Coordinates of C-alpha atoms and ligand atoms in Angstrom, one line a residue:
X954 CA 0.0 0.0 0.0
X955 CA 1.8 3.1 -1.3
X956 CA 5.2 2.5 -3.0
X957 CA 8.3 4.4 -2.0
X958 CA 11.5 4.6 -3.9
X959 CA 14.7 6.5 -3.3
X960 CA 17.9 6.8 -5.4
X961 CA 21.4 8.3 -4.8
X962 CA 24.1 7.6 -7.5
X963 CA 25.4 8.8 -10.8
X964 CA 22.5 8.2 -13.1
X965 CA 19.7 10.7 -13.8
X966 CA 17.5 10.0 -10.7
X967 CA 14.2 10.8 -12.5
X968 CA 14.5 7.8 -14.8
X969 CA 15.5 5.4 -12.0
X970 CA 12.6 6.7 -9.8
X971 CA 10.0 6.5 -12.6
X972 CA 11.1 2.9 -13.4
X973 CA 11.0 2.0 -9.8
X974 CA 7.6 3.5 -9.4
X975 CA 6.3 1.6 -12.4
X976 CA 7.4 -1.6 -10.7
X977 CA 5.8 -0.5 -7.4
X978 CA 2.5 0.7 -9.0
X979 CA 0.7 -2.4 -7.9
X980 CA 1.0 -1.2 -4.3
X981 CA -1.2 1.9 -5.0
X982 CA -2.0 3.8 -8.2
X983 CA -4.2 6.8 -7.6
X984 CA -1.4 9.4 -7.8
X985 CA 2.3 9.6 -7.9
X986 CA 5.3 12.0 -7.7
X987 CA 9.0 12.4 -7.6
X988 CA 11.4 14.9 -6.0
X989 CA 14.9 15.2 -7.6
X990 CA 17.8 17.1 -6.1
X991 CA 20.6 18.9 -7.9
X992 CA 23.0 21.5 -6.7
X993 CA 21.1 22.5 -3.6
X994 CA 17.8 22.7 -5.3
X995 CA 14.8 20.2 -5.1
X996 CA 12.3 19.9 -7.9
X997 CA 9.0 18.1 -7.3
X998 CA 6.7 16.8 -10.0
X999 CA 3.5 15.1 -8.9
X1000 CA 0.0 14.5 -10.1
X1001 CA -3.2 12.5 -9.7
X1002 CA -3.2 9.4 -11.9
X1003 CA -0.9 6.6 -12.8
X1004 CA 2.8 6.5 -13.4
X1005 CA 2.2 7.0 -17.1
X1006 CA 0.6 10.4 -16.3
X1007 CA 3.4 11.3 -14.1
X1008 CA 6.0 10.4 -16.7
X1009 CA 4.2 12.6 -19.3
X1010 CA 4.7 15.7 -17.1
X1011 CA 8.3 15.0 -15.9
X1012 CA 10.6 17.2 -17.9
X1013 CA 13.0 15.1 -20.0
X1014 CA 15.9 17.3 -19.0
X1015 CA 15.1 17.1 -15.2
X1016 CA 18.6 17.0 -13.8
X1017 CA 19.7 15.5 -10.5
X1018 CA 21.4 12.3 -9.3
X1019 CA 19.4 11.7 -6.2
X1020 CA 15.8 11.8 -5.3
X1021 CA 12.7 10.2 -3.9
X1022 CA 9.4 9.0 -5.4
X1023 CA 6.0 7.7 -4.3
X1024 CA 2.9 6.0 -5.7
X1025 CA -0.1 6.5 -3.5
X1026 CA -3.2 4.6 -2.3
X1027 CA -5.2 7.4 -0.6
X1028 CA -6.1 7.1 3.1
X1029 CA -6.2 10.7 4.3
X1030 CA -7.5 13.3 1.8
X1031 CA -9.0 12.8 -1.6
X1032 CA -7.1 11.8 -4.7
X1033 CA -5.8 15.0 -6.3
X1034 CA -2.5 16.7 -7.2
X1035 CA -1.9 18.4 -3.9
X1036 CA -2.4 15.2 -1.9
X1037 CA 0.1 13.3 -4.0
X1038 CA 3.5 12.8 -2.5
X1039 CA 6.3 14.0 -2.1
X1040 CA 5.3 16.6 0.4
X1041 CA 7.5 19.5 1.5
X1042 CA 7.9 21.9 4.4
X1043 CA 7.2 25.7 4.1
X1044 CA 10.7 26.5 2.7
X1045 CA 10.6 23.7 0.1
X1046 CA 14.0 22.6 1.4
X1047 CA 12.7 19.3 2.9
X1048 CA 10.8 16.7 0.9
X1049 CA 9.4 13.5 2.2
X1050 CA 7.5 10.4 0.9
X1051 CA 5.5 8.3 3.4
X1052 CA 3.8 4.9 3.5
X1053 CA 1.6 4.2 6.4
X1054 CA -0.7 6.3 8.6
X1055 CA 0.3 9.0 11.2
X1056 CA -2.4 8.5 13.8
X1057 CA -1.6 11.7 15.8
X1058 CA -1.2 13.9 12.7
X1059 CA -4.0 16.3 13.7
X1060 CA -2.5 17.1 17.1
X1061 CA 0.9 17.6 15.5
X1062 CA -0.6 19.7 12.6
X1063 CA -2.4 22.0 15.0
X1064 CA 0.8 22.6 17.0
X1065 CA 2.9 23.2 13.9
X1066 CA 0.2 25.5 12.4
X1067 CA 0.2 27.5 15.6
X1068 CA 4.0 27.8 15.2
X1069 CA 3.4 29.3 11.7
X1070 CA 3.6 26.3 9.4
X1071 CA 1.3 26.4 6.4
X1072 CA 0.0 23.1 5.1
X1073 CA -0.8 22.5 1.4
X1074 CA -2.5 19.1 1.5
X1075 CA -5.1 17.2 3.5
X1076 CA -2.8 14.3 4.1
X1077 CA -1.5 12.9 7.4
X1078 CA 1.9 12.6 5.7
X1079 CA 2.6 16.3 5.1
X1080 CA 3.0 16.7 8.9
X1081 CA 6.2 14.7 8.7
X1082 CA 7.9 17.3 6.4
X1083 CA 6.9 20.2 8.7
X1084 CA 7.9 18.3 11.9
X1085 CA 11.3 17.3 10.5
X1086 CA 11.7 21.0 9.4
X1087 CA 10.9 22.3 12.8
X1088 CA 13.6 20.1 14.4
X1089 CA 16.2 20.7 11.7
X1090 CA 19.4 22.3 12.8
X1091 CA 21.7 21.4 9.9
X1092 CA 21.6 17.6 10.1
X1093 CA 18.7 15.8 8.4
X1094 CA 19.5 12.4 10.0
X1095 CA 19.4 14.0 13.5
X1096 CA 16.1 15.8 12.7
X1097 CA 14.5 12.6 11.5
X1098 CA 15.7 10.8 14.7
X1099 CA 14.1 13.6 16.8
X1100 CA 10.9 13.5 14.8
X1101 CA 10.4 9.7 14.8
X1102 CA 9.5 9.2 18.5
X1103 CA 6.9 12.0 18.1
X1104 CA 5.0 10.2 15.3
X1105 CA 2.3 7.7 16.4
X1106 CA 1.2 5.2 13.8
X1107 CA 3.0 3.4 11.0
X1108 CA 5.5 4.7 8.6
X1109 CA 8.1 4.0 6.0
X1110 CA 9.6 7.3 5.2
X1111 CA 12.2 8.6 2.8
X1112 CA 13.4 12.2 3.2
X1113 CA 15.8 14.6 1.5
X1114 CA 17.1 18.1 2.3
X1115 CA 18.2 20.6 -0.3
X1116 CA 21.2 21.5 1.8
X1117 CA 22.5 17.9 2.0
X1118 CA 22.8 16.9 -1.6
X1119 CA 23.1 13.2 -2.4
X1120 CA 21.7 12.1 0.9
X1121 CA 18.5 10.3 1.7
X1122 CA 17.3 9.4 5.2
X1123 CA 14.9 6.5 5.7
X1124 CA 12.9 5.5 8.7
X1125 CA 10.7 2.5 9.4
X1126 CA 8.0 1.7 11.8
X1127 CA 5.4 -0.8 10.7
X1128 CA 5.7 -0.1 6.9
X1129 CA 8.3 -2.0 5.0
X1130 CA 11.6 -0.4 3.9
X1131 CA 14.5 -2.0 2.2
X1132 CA 17.7 -0.6 0.9
X1133 CA 19.6 -1.8 -2.2
X1134 CA 23.3 -1.7 -2.6
X1135 CA 24.7 -1.0 -6.0
X1136 CA 28.1 0.1 -7.4
X1137 CA 28.4 3.8 -6.5
X1138 CA 24.7 3.9 -6.1
X1139 CA 22.2 3.1 -3.4
X1140 CA 18.4 2.5 -3.4
X1141 CA 15.7 2.7 -0.9
X1142 CA 12.2 1.2 -1.5
X1143 CA 9.2 -0.3 0.0
X1144 CA 9.9 -3.5 -1.8
X1145 CA 12.7 -5.0 -3.7
X1146 CA 10.9 -5.1 -7.1
X1147 CA 11.7 -1.3 -7.4
X1148 CA 15.4 -1.9 -7.5
X1149 CA 15.8 -5.3 -9.1
X1150 CA 17.0 -4.0 -12.5
X1151 CA 20.0 -2.5 -10.7
X1152 CA 21.0 -4.7 -7.7
X1153 CA 20.4 -8.0 -6.0
X1154 CA 21.9 -7.0 -2.7
X1155 CA 19.3 -5.9 -0.2
X1156 CA 19.2 -4.9 3.5
X1157 CA 15.8 -5.1 5.2
X1158 CA 15.1 -2.5 7.8
X1159 CA 13.3 -3.3 11.1
X1160 CA 10.9 -1.2 13.0
X1161 CA 12.7 1.6 14.8
X1162 CA 15.6 1.7 12.4
X1163 CA 16.9 4.8 10.6
X1164 CA 19.1 4.6 7.5
X1165 CA 21.3 7.2 5.9
X1166 CA 22.3 6.5 2.3
X1167 CA 24.4 8.3 -0.2
X1168 CA 26.0 7.1 -3.5
X1169 CA 28.8 5.3 -1.7
X1170 CA 27.2 3.5 1.2
X1171 CA 24.8 3.5 4.1
X1172 CA 24.7 3.5 7.9
X1173 CA 21.9 2.1 10.0
X1174 CA 21.1 3.1 13.6
X1175 CA 18.2 3.7 15.9
X1176 CA 16.8 7.0 17.2
X1177 CA 19.3 6.9 20.1
X1178 CA 22.2 6.9 17.6
X1179 CA 23.1 3.3 18.4
X1180 CA 24.7 1.9 15.3
X1181 CA 23.1 -1.3 14.0
X1182 CA 24.9 -3.8 11.8
X1183 CA 22.6 -5.3 9.2
X1184 CA 22.8 -8.5 7.2
X1185 CA 23.0 -8.1 3.4
X1186 CA 20.6 -10.5 1.7
X1187 CA 20.5 -11.8 -1.8
X1188 CA 17.3 -11.2 -3.8
X1189 CA 16.5 -14.5 -5.5
X1190 CA 13.7 -13.4 -7.9
X1191 CA 14.5 -13.2 -11.6
X1192 CA 13.8 -10.0 -13.5
X1193 CA 11.6 -11.9 -16.0
X1194 CA 9.4 -12.9 -13.1
X1195 CA 8.3 -9.3 -12.6
X1196 CA 7.6 -8.8 -16.2
X1197 CA 4.5 -9.8 -18.2
X1198 CA 6.4 -12.3 -20.4
X1199 CA 4.2 -12.0 -23.5
X1200 CA 0.9 -12.1 -21.6
X1201 CA -1.5 -9.1 -21.9
X1202 CA -1.8 -8.8 -18.1
X1203 CA 0.0 -9.9 -15.0
X1204 CA -3.1 -11.7 -13.8
X1205 CA -3.3 -13.9 -16.9
X1206 CA 0.4 -14.7 -16.6
X1207 CA 0.0 -15.6 -12.9
X1208 CA -3.1 -17.8 -13.5
X1209 CA -1.3 -19.7 -16.2
X1210 CA 1.9 -20.0 -14.1
X1211 CA 0.0 -22.2 -11.6
X1212 CA 1.2 -25.6 -12.7
X1213 CA 4.7 -24.3 -12.2
X1214 CA 4.1 -22.3 -9.0
X1215 CA 2.3 -25.3 -7.3
X1216 CA 5.2 -27.5 -8.3
X1217 CA 7.6 -25.0 -6.7
X1218 CA 5.6 -25.0 -3.5
X1219 CA 5.9 -28.8 -3.2
X1220 CA 9.5 -29.1 -4.4
X1221 CA 11.7 -31.0 -1.9
X1222 CA 8.8 -31.3 0.4
X1223 CA 7.3 -34.7 -0.6
X1224 CA 8.8 -37.6 1.4
X1225 CA 7.7 -40.7 -0.4
X1226 CA 9.7 -43.1 1.7
X1227 CA 7.5 -42.4 4.7
X1228 CA 4.6 -40.9 2.8
X1229 CA 4.6 -37.5 4.5
X1230 CA 5.2 -33.9 3.9
X1231 CA 8.5 -32.4 4.8
X1232 CA 8.5 -28.7 5.9
X1233 CA 11.8 -27.7 7.2
X1234 CA 11.0 -24.2 8.3
X1235 CA 8.4 -25.1 11.0
X1236 CA 11.1 -25.0 13.7
X1237 CA 9.2 -27.6 15.7
X1238 CA 10.3 -31.0 17.0
X1239 CA 8.3 -34.1 16.3
X1240 CA 7.1 -34.2 19.9
X1241 CA 6.0 -30.6 19.7
X1242 CA 4.1 -31.3 16.5
X1243 CA 2.5 -34.3 18.2
X1244 CA 1.4 -32.2 21.1
X1245 CA -0.6 -29.9 18.9
X1246 CA -4.3 -30.3 19.9
X1247 CA -5.7 -27.4 17.9
X1248 CA -4.8 -25.4 14.8
X1249 CA -5.9 -21.8 14.3
X1250 CA -5.4 -20.2 10.9
X1251 CA -5.5 -16.4 10.7
X1252 CA -5.6 -14.4 7.4
X1253 CA -7.6 -12.0 5.3
X1254 CA -9.0 -11.9 1.7
X1255 CA -7.9 -14.7 -0.5
X1256 CA -5.4 -16.0 2.1
X1257 CA -8.4 -16.3 4.5
X1258 CA -10.1 -18.5 2.0
X1259 CA -7.0 -20.7 1.8
X1260 CA -7.1 -20.8 5.6
X1261 CA -10.7 -22.0 5.5
X1262 CA -9.9 -24.8 3.2
X1263 CA -7.0 -25.9 5.3
X1264 CA -9.0 -25.8 8.6
X1265 CA -11.6 -28.1 7.0
X1266 CA -8.9 -30.5 5.7
X1267 CA -6.9 -30.5 9.0
X1268 CA -10.1 -31.4 10.8
X1269 CA -11.3 -34.1 8.4
X1270 CA -8.0 -35.7 7.4
X1271 CA -5.6 -35.0 10.4
X1272 CA -8.5 -35.1 12.9
X1273 CA -7.2 -31.9 14.6
X1274 CA -9.9 -29.3 15.6
X1275 CA -9.1 -26.4 13.4
X1276 CA -10.5 -23.0 12.7
X1277 CA -9.9 -20.1 10.3
X1278 CA -10.4 -16.6 11.5
X1279 CA -10.2 -13.2 9.9
X1280 CA -7.0 -11.5 11.1
X1281 CA -8.8 -8.1 11.4
X1282 CA -11.2 -9.6 14.0
X1283 CA -8.6 -11.6 15.9
X1284 CA -6.6 -8.6 16.9
X1285 CA -9.4 -6.9 18.7
X1286 CA -11.2 -9.8 20.3
X1287 CA -8.7 -10.4 23.1
X1288 CA -8.0 -13.9 21.7
X1289 CA -7.7 -16.8 24.0
X1290 CA -4.4 -18.6 23.4
X1291 CA -5.0 -22.2 24.3
X1292 CA -2.3 -24.5 25.5
X1293 CA -1.1 -26.8 22.7
X1294 CA -2.7 -24.7 20.1
X1295 CA -0.6 -23.9 17.0
X1296 CA -1.3 -20.7 15.1
X1297 CA -0.7 -20.0 11.4
X1298 CA -0.8 -16.6 9.8
X1299 CA -1.2 -16.8 6.0
X1300 CA -0.2 -13.8 3.8
X1301 CA 1.1 -13.6 0.3
X1302 CA 2.8 -10.3 0.8
X1303 CA 3.9 -11.0 4.4
X1304 CA 3.1 -7.3 5.1
X1305 CA -0.7 -7.2 5.5
X1306 CA -1.3 -4.9 8.5
X1307 CA -4.4 -6.8 9.8
X1308 CA -2.5 -10.1 9.8
X1309 CA 0.8 -8.7 11.1
X1310 CA -0.9 -7.1 14.1
X1311 CA -3.0 -10.2 14.8
X1312 CA 0.2 -12.2 14.8
X1313 CA 1.9 -9.8 17.2
X1314 CA -1.2 -9.9 19.5
X1315 CA -1.1 -13.7 19.6
X1316 CA 2.6 -13.7 20.2
X1317 CA 2.2 -11.2 23.1
X1318 CA -0.2 -13.8 24.6
X1319 CA 2.4 -16.5 24.3
X1320 CA 1.2 -18.2 21.1
X1321 CA 3.5 -20.0 18.8
X1322 CA 2.8 -18.5 15.4
X1323 CA 4.0 -19.9 12.1
X1324 CA 3.8 -18.0 8.8
X1325 CA 2.8 -19.1 5.3
X1326 CA 4.1 -16.4 3.1
X1327 CA 5.4 -15.7 -0.4
X1328 CA 7.5 -12.6 -0.2
X1329 CA 10.9 -13.6 1.2
X1330 CA 12.2 -11.2 3.8
X1331 CA 8.9 -9.6 4.4
X1332 CA 7.8 -8.7 8.0
X1333 CA 5.6 -11.7 8.9
X1334 CA 8.3 -14.4 8.1
X1335 CA 10.9 -12.3 9.9
X1336 CA 8.7 -12.0 13.0
X1337 CA 7.0 -15.3 13.1
X1338 CA 8.3 -18.3 15.0
X1339 CA 8.8 -20.3 11.9
X1340 CA 6.9 -21.2 8.8
X1341 CA 6.9 -22.0 5.1
X1342 CA 7.6 -20.0 2.1
X1343 CA 5.4 -20.9 -0.8
X1344 CA 7.9 -19.8 -3.5
X1345 CA 5.2 -18.6 -6.0
X1346 CA 7.5 -15.9 -7.4
X1347 CA 6.3 -12.3 -7.4
X1348 CA 2.6 -11.9 -7.6
X1349 CA 2.0 -8.5 -9.2
X1350 CA -1.7 -8.4 -10.1
X1351 CA -3.8 -7.1 -7.3
X1352 CA -6.1 -10.1 -7.5
X1353 CA -4.3 -13.0 -5.8
X1354 CA -4.3 -16.2 -7.9
X1355 CA -1.2 -18.3 -7.9
X1356 CA -0.5 -17.5 -4.2
X1357 CA -3.8 -19.2 -3.3
X1358 CA -3.0 -22.5 -4.9
X1359 CA 0.6 -22.4 -3.5
X1360 CA -0.7 -21.6 0.0
X1361 CA -3.0 -24.6 -0.3
X1362 CA -0.2 -26.8 -1.4
X1363 CA 1.9 -25.9 1.6
X1364 CA -1.1 -26.4 3.9
X1365 CA -2.0 -29.7 2.4
X1366 CA 1.6 -30.9 3.0
X1367 CA 1.3 -29.7 6.6
X1368 CA -2.0 -31.6 6.9
X1369 CA -0.4 -34.8 5.6
X1370 CA 2.5 -34.4 8.0
X1371 CA 0.2 -34.0 11.0
X1372 CA -2.1 -36.8 9.9
X1373 CA 0.8 -39.2 9.3
X1374 CA 2.2 -38.5 12.8
X1375 CA -1.2 -39.5 14.2
X1376 CA -3.6 -42.1 12.7
X1377 CA -3.0 -42.0 8.9
X1378 CA -1.6 -45.2 7.5
X1379 CA 1.4 -45.3 5.1
X1380 CA -1.0 -46.4 2.3
X1381 CA -3.4 -43.6 2.9
X1382 CA -0.6 -41.2 3.2
X1383 CA 0.9 -42.4 -0.1
X1384 CA -2.4 -41.8 -1.8
X1385 CA -2.6 -38.2 -0.6
X1386 CA 1.0 -37.7 -1.6
X1387 CA 0.5 -39.0 -5.0
X1388 CA -2.6 -36.9 -5.4
X1389 CA -0.6 -33.7 -4.4
X1390 CA 2.1 -34.7 -6.8
X1391 CA -0.4 -34.9 -9.7
X1392 CA -1.6 -31.4 -9.1
X1393 CA 0.6 -29.5 -11.7
X1394 CA -0.6 -31.9 -14.5
X1395 CA -4.3 -31.6 -13.4
X1396 CA -4.1 -27.8 -13.2
X1397 CA -2.5 -27.7 -16.7
X1398 CA -5.6 -29.7 -18.0
X1399 CA -7.9 -27.2 -16.4
X1400 CA -6.0 -24.3 -18.1
X1401 CA -6.2 -26.1 -21.5
X1402 CA -10.0 -25.5 -21.2
X1403 CA -9.5 -21.7 -21.0
X1404 CA -11.3 -21.0 -24.3
X1405 CA -14.5 -22.8 -23.1
X1406 CA -14.4 -20.8 -19.9
X1407 CA -14.0 -17.6 -21.8
X1408 CA -17.1 -18.4 -23.9
X1409 CA -19.2 -18.9 -20.7
X1410 CA -17.8 -15.7 -19.2
X1411 CA -18.7 -13.7 -22.3
X1412 CA -22.2 -15.1 -22.2
X1413 CA -22.8 -14.1 -18.6
X1414 CA -20.7 -11.0 -18.0
X1415 CA -23.5 -8.6 -18.6
X1416 CA -25.4 -9.8 -15.4
X1417 CA -25.2 -7.5 -12.4
X1418 CA -25.4 -10.1 -9.7
X1419 CA -24.0 -13.6 -9.2
X1420 CA -24.2 -16.3 -6.5
X1421 CA -21.3 -18.8 -6.0
X1422 CA -22.2 -22.0 -4.2
X1423 CA -20.2 -24.9 -3.0
X1424 CA -20.0 -27.2 0.0
X1425 CA -17.3 -28.8 2.2
X1426 CA -13.8 -28.1 1.0
X1427 CA -15.2 -26.2 -1.9
X1428 CA -17.4 -23.8 0.1
X1429 CA -14.4 -21.4 0.7
X1430 CA -13.6 -21.8 -3.0
X1431 CA -17.1 -20.4 -3.8
X1432 CA -16.2 -17.4 -1.6
X1433 CA -13.0 -17.0 -3.4
X1434 CA -14.8 -17.2 -6.8
X1435 CA -17.1 -14.4 -5.7
X1436 CA -14.3 -12.3 -4.4
X1437 CA -12.3 -12.6 -7.6
X1438 CA -15.4 -11.6 -9.7
X1439 CA -16.2 -8.6 -7.7
X1440 CA -12.8 -7.2 -7.2
X1441 CA -11.8 -7.2 -10.9
X1442 CA -15.1 -7.0 -12.8
X1443 CA -17.1 -4.9 -10.3
X1444 CA -20.0 -7.3 -10.7
X1445 CA -21.8 -7.9 -7.4
X1446 CA -21.2 -11.5 -6.3
X1447 CA -21.7 -13.5 -3.1
X1448 CA -20.5 -16.8 -2.1
X1449 CA -22.4 -19.2 0.1
X1450 CA -22.5 -22.8 1.2
X1451 CA -24.9 -24.4 -1.3
X1452 CA -26.8 -25.7 1.7
X1453 CA -27.3 -22.2 3.1
X1454 CA -29.2 -20.7 0.1
X1455 CA -32.5 -22.1 1.3
X1456 CA -32.0 -20.2 4.5
X1457 CA -32.3 -16.8 2.8
X1458 CA -30.2 -16.1 -0.3
X1459 CA -32.6 -18.1 -2.5
X1460 CA -34.9 -15.0 -2.3
X1461 CA -32.4 -13.4 -4.7
X1462 CA -32.9 -16.0 -7.4
X1463 CA -34.6 -15.0 -10.6
X1464 CA -33.7 -15.1 -14.3
X1465 CA -31.3 -12.2 -13.9
X1466 CA -29.1 -13.7 -11.1
X1467 CA -27.0 -16.6 -12.3
X1468 CA -25.6 -19.1 -9.8
X1469 CA -22.2 -20.7 -10.2
X1470 CA -22.4 -24.2 -8.6
X1471 CA -19.2 -26.1 -7.7
X1472 CA -20.1 -29.7 -8.2
X1473 CA -17.0 -31.9 -7.5
X1474 CA -17.3 -35.7 -7.6
X1475 CA -17.3 -36.0 -3.8
X1476 CA -19.6 -37.3 -1.1
X1477 CA -21.6 -34.0 -1.0
X1478 CA -22.3 -34.1 -4.8
X1479 CA -25.9 -35.2 -4.4
X1480 CA -26.6 -32.5 -1.8
X1481 CA -25.2 -29.9 -4.1
X1482 CA -27.4 -31.2 -7.0
X1483 CA -30.4 -30.9 -4.7
X1484 CA -29.6 -27.2 -4.2
X1485 CA -29.2 -26.8 -8.0
X1486 CA -32.7 -28.2 -8.5
X1487 CA -34.1 -25.7 -6.0
X1488 CA -32.5 -22.8 -7.9
X1489 CA -33.7 -24.3 -11.2
X1490 CA -37.2 -24.5 -9.9
X1491 CA -37.1 -20.8 -9.4
X1492 CA -35.9 -20.1 -12.9
X1493 CA -32.4 -19.3 -11.9
X1494 CA -29.7 -19.7 -14.5
X1495 CA -27.0 -22.2 -13.5
X1496 CA -23.4 -22.6 -14.5
X1497 CA -21.9 -25.8 -13.1
X1498 CA -18.3 -26.5 -12.5
X1499 CA -18.4 -30.2 -12.8
X1500 CA -16.5 -33.4 -13.5
X1501 CA -16.7 -34.7 -17.1
X1502 CA -18.8 -37.8 -17.8
X1503 CA -21.9 -37.3 -15.7
X1504 CA -25.1 -36.8 -17.7
X1505 CA -27.3 -35.8 -14.7
X1506 CA -26.0 -32.3 -14.5
X1507 CA -26.7 -31.6 -18.2
X1508 CA -30.4 -31.6 -17.5
X1509 CA -30.1 -29.0 -14.7
X1510 CA -27.3 -26.7 -15.7
X1511 CA -27.5 -24.1 -18.4
X1512 CA -23.8 -24.2 -19.0
X1513 CA -21.1 -26.6 -17.7
X1514 CA -17.4 -25.9 -17.2
X1515 CA -15.7 -29.3 -16.9
X1516 CA -12.8 -30.2 -14.6
X1517 CA -10.9 -33.5 -14.6
X1518 CA -11.8 -36.2 -12.2
X1519 CA -9.4 -36.3 -9.2
X1520 CA -9.0 -37.3 -5.6
X1521 CA -11.7 -35.5 -3.6
X1522 CA -9.3 -33.3 -1.7
X1523 CA -7.9 -31.8 -4.9
X1524 CA -11.1 -30.2 -6.1
X1525 CA -10.4 -26.8 -4.4
X1526 CA -7.4 -26.4 -6.8
X1527 CA -9.3 -27.7 -9.9
X1528 CA -12.4 -25.5 -9.1
X1529 CA -10.6 -22.3 -8.2
X1530 CA -8.6 -22.1 -11.5
X1531 CA -11.7 -21.9 -13.7
X1532 CA -13.2 -19.4 -11.3
X1533 CA -10.1 -17.2 -11.6
X1534 CA -10.4 -17.4 -15.4
X1535 CA -14.1 -16.8 -15.4
X1536 CA -13.6 -13.6 -13.4
X1537 CA -10.7 -12.6 -15.6
X1538 CA -12.6 -13.0 -18.9
X1539 CA -15.6 -11.2 -17.5
X1540 CA -13.5 -8.3 -16.4
X1541 CA -11.6 -8.1 -19.7
X1542 CA -14.8 -8.2 -21.7
X1543 CA -16.1 -5.4 -19.6
X1544 CA -12.9 -3.4 -20.3
X1545 CA -11.7 -3.3 -16.7
X1546 CA -8.1 -2.8 -15.6
X1547 CA -7.7 -6.3 -14.2
X1548 CA -4.2 -5.8 -12.8
X1549 CA -5.0 -2.6 -11.0
X1550 CA -8.7 -2.6 -10.2
X1551 CA -10.3 0.5 -8.9
X1552 CA -9.9 1.5 -5.2
X1553 CA -7.5 -1.4 -4.4
X1554 CA -3.9 -2.0 -3.8
X1555 CA -1.8 -5.2 -3.7
X1556 CA -0.4 -5.1 -0.2
X1557 CA -2.7 -3.6 2.4
X1558 CA -0.2 -2.3 5.0
X1559 CA -2.7 0.0 6.8
X1560 CA -5.6 -1.2 9.1
Ligands
M6R866 O1 -0.8 -10.4 1.1 P1 -2.0 -11.1 1.8 O2 -2.2 -12.5 1.3 O3 -2.0 -10.9 3.3 O4 -3.3 -10.3 1.3 C1 -4.5 -10.5 1.8 C2 -5.6 -9.8 1.0 O5 -5.4 -8.4 1.1 C3 -5.6 -10.2 -0.5 O6 -5.8 -11.6 -0.6 C4 -6.7 -9.5 -1.2 O7 -8.0 -9.9 -0.7 C5 -6.6 -9.8 -2.7 N1 -6.9 -8.6 -3.4 C6 -7.5 -10.9 -3.2 O8 -7.4 -11.1 -4.6

């Protein structure tokens, strides 16, 4: 949420900043700006709109070898030119970009205004520029260190001063900040994608840390001036992974990557000899795992739907009582941490504020919390007590797709591990293991049906409302299908357990409201078919996601999207992929910006 980039070096900073912002645009895209320094003078260019709009107004001859940039997802103040970052103090000598929320900004603003500071925007962020200015006595780093303890809330900040050419000061509290080390150049950004064209050497800042960079190096310290030595980490992602690679959109690329990303999630984690999952990062001994009497999975959005599938599976297959909860609710309910409960937080980005704060609250109460994350080096994996990286590669489209199937893969392996340590026989474990291993091939089969899915999507995309209905393991998948459709096509869609519609939602059924039924070949199939008949009787249009080779659905459904027959537990994977494609093709047909849908941002780092 909001992207920050900073550069000090020998290149023209405006080009590096614009390129970095383009790569960060998925974090927020309502307005953007840069501030470039040259010879004791700062020049700011900013506007409402996307990076392409910003690029069109940045003078080609804008000189300066250091600067800061920002792409915004508005929290305080409407989307307009003035509220775009960077923000400056009254003199224009200090310029800042900020990611996060300053909770006490109105108190600080009042005080600064009474001291004569004049504000130009409605943002909480501008207060930082004026505060730093009020504390500046010739040393920007010192002023930021004095300002930081006065700011309540979350921030990742980059700050420059006209009188200190070539220097950027960064500060982190709750919003990610990473610095990149190049040859005679240094970078600062809210995530590594902004700097990957230039360097693979990264240093991740922790909360409370302040960094000073210039073209030749960096120093890290805290607000008390205590020097902090940081580890330099290598960024493993390849540049082509953050490019579209011939696809028209990132979302399509990421959907079609799933055979590969699921394979990566299971690589080296299938132990055939003892028919179990092998997850090295859990940091738990066998006896600790055996003592687990309850599993609680905490997440939000798509990751929450993965948590729901996993809770169902852990309970039915591993026979461990398990629940999924929304992280935003966990944090504020004064959660009970039971003895012998194991907690998971699941987050693609590893930065989602609701999930991060829920994790910290659980840890404060003594819980052991493991993370299931994608972004290596992000905050949740660094602060959790262990966990599993899903290795999906960068997920750039705002709508999460490949991360979901990779999260499921990791959670299925965990379920297998827990089940095998308990009652599950070698033979039954082997069957599950083989099923998991067959996933990449089965997902590829589903993807080969993309044209048929597109035809169905084009037939239905003019409808304004949809219901998505599934049961058992596929009930969360119905929720996920509805979420995908609404977030990228702006069509209203709701997901329910197919059994629940008769308790209310069936009142919505008419010829205008199609229902997408998930009908896997499992033990609840007949029950789902009964719900389909109830909808049919009320003249509701039905699209069925069903297994090839059963004539009975033909009579009820208006359209059928076929998926291959598989082991029951695999249907969440085989059902979600067509739903991702259905949402995608509807959105494209309606002319939506699928990668950057309105009002959204990829990584939600504010509450
Ligand atoms: O990075 P996280 O997995 O923690 O993100 C959670 C949600 O913000 C995310 O899944 C969101 O709902 C997506 N836009 C769904 O496609």
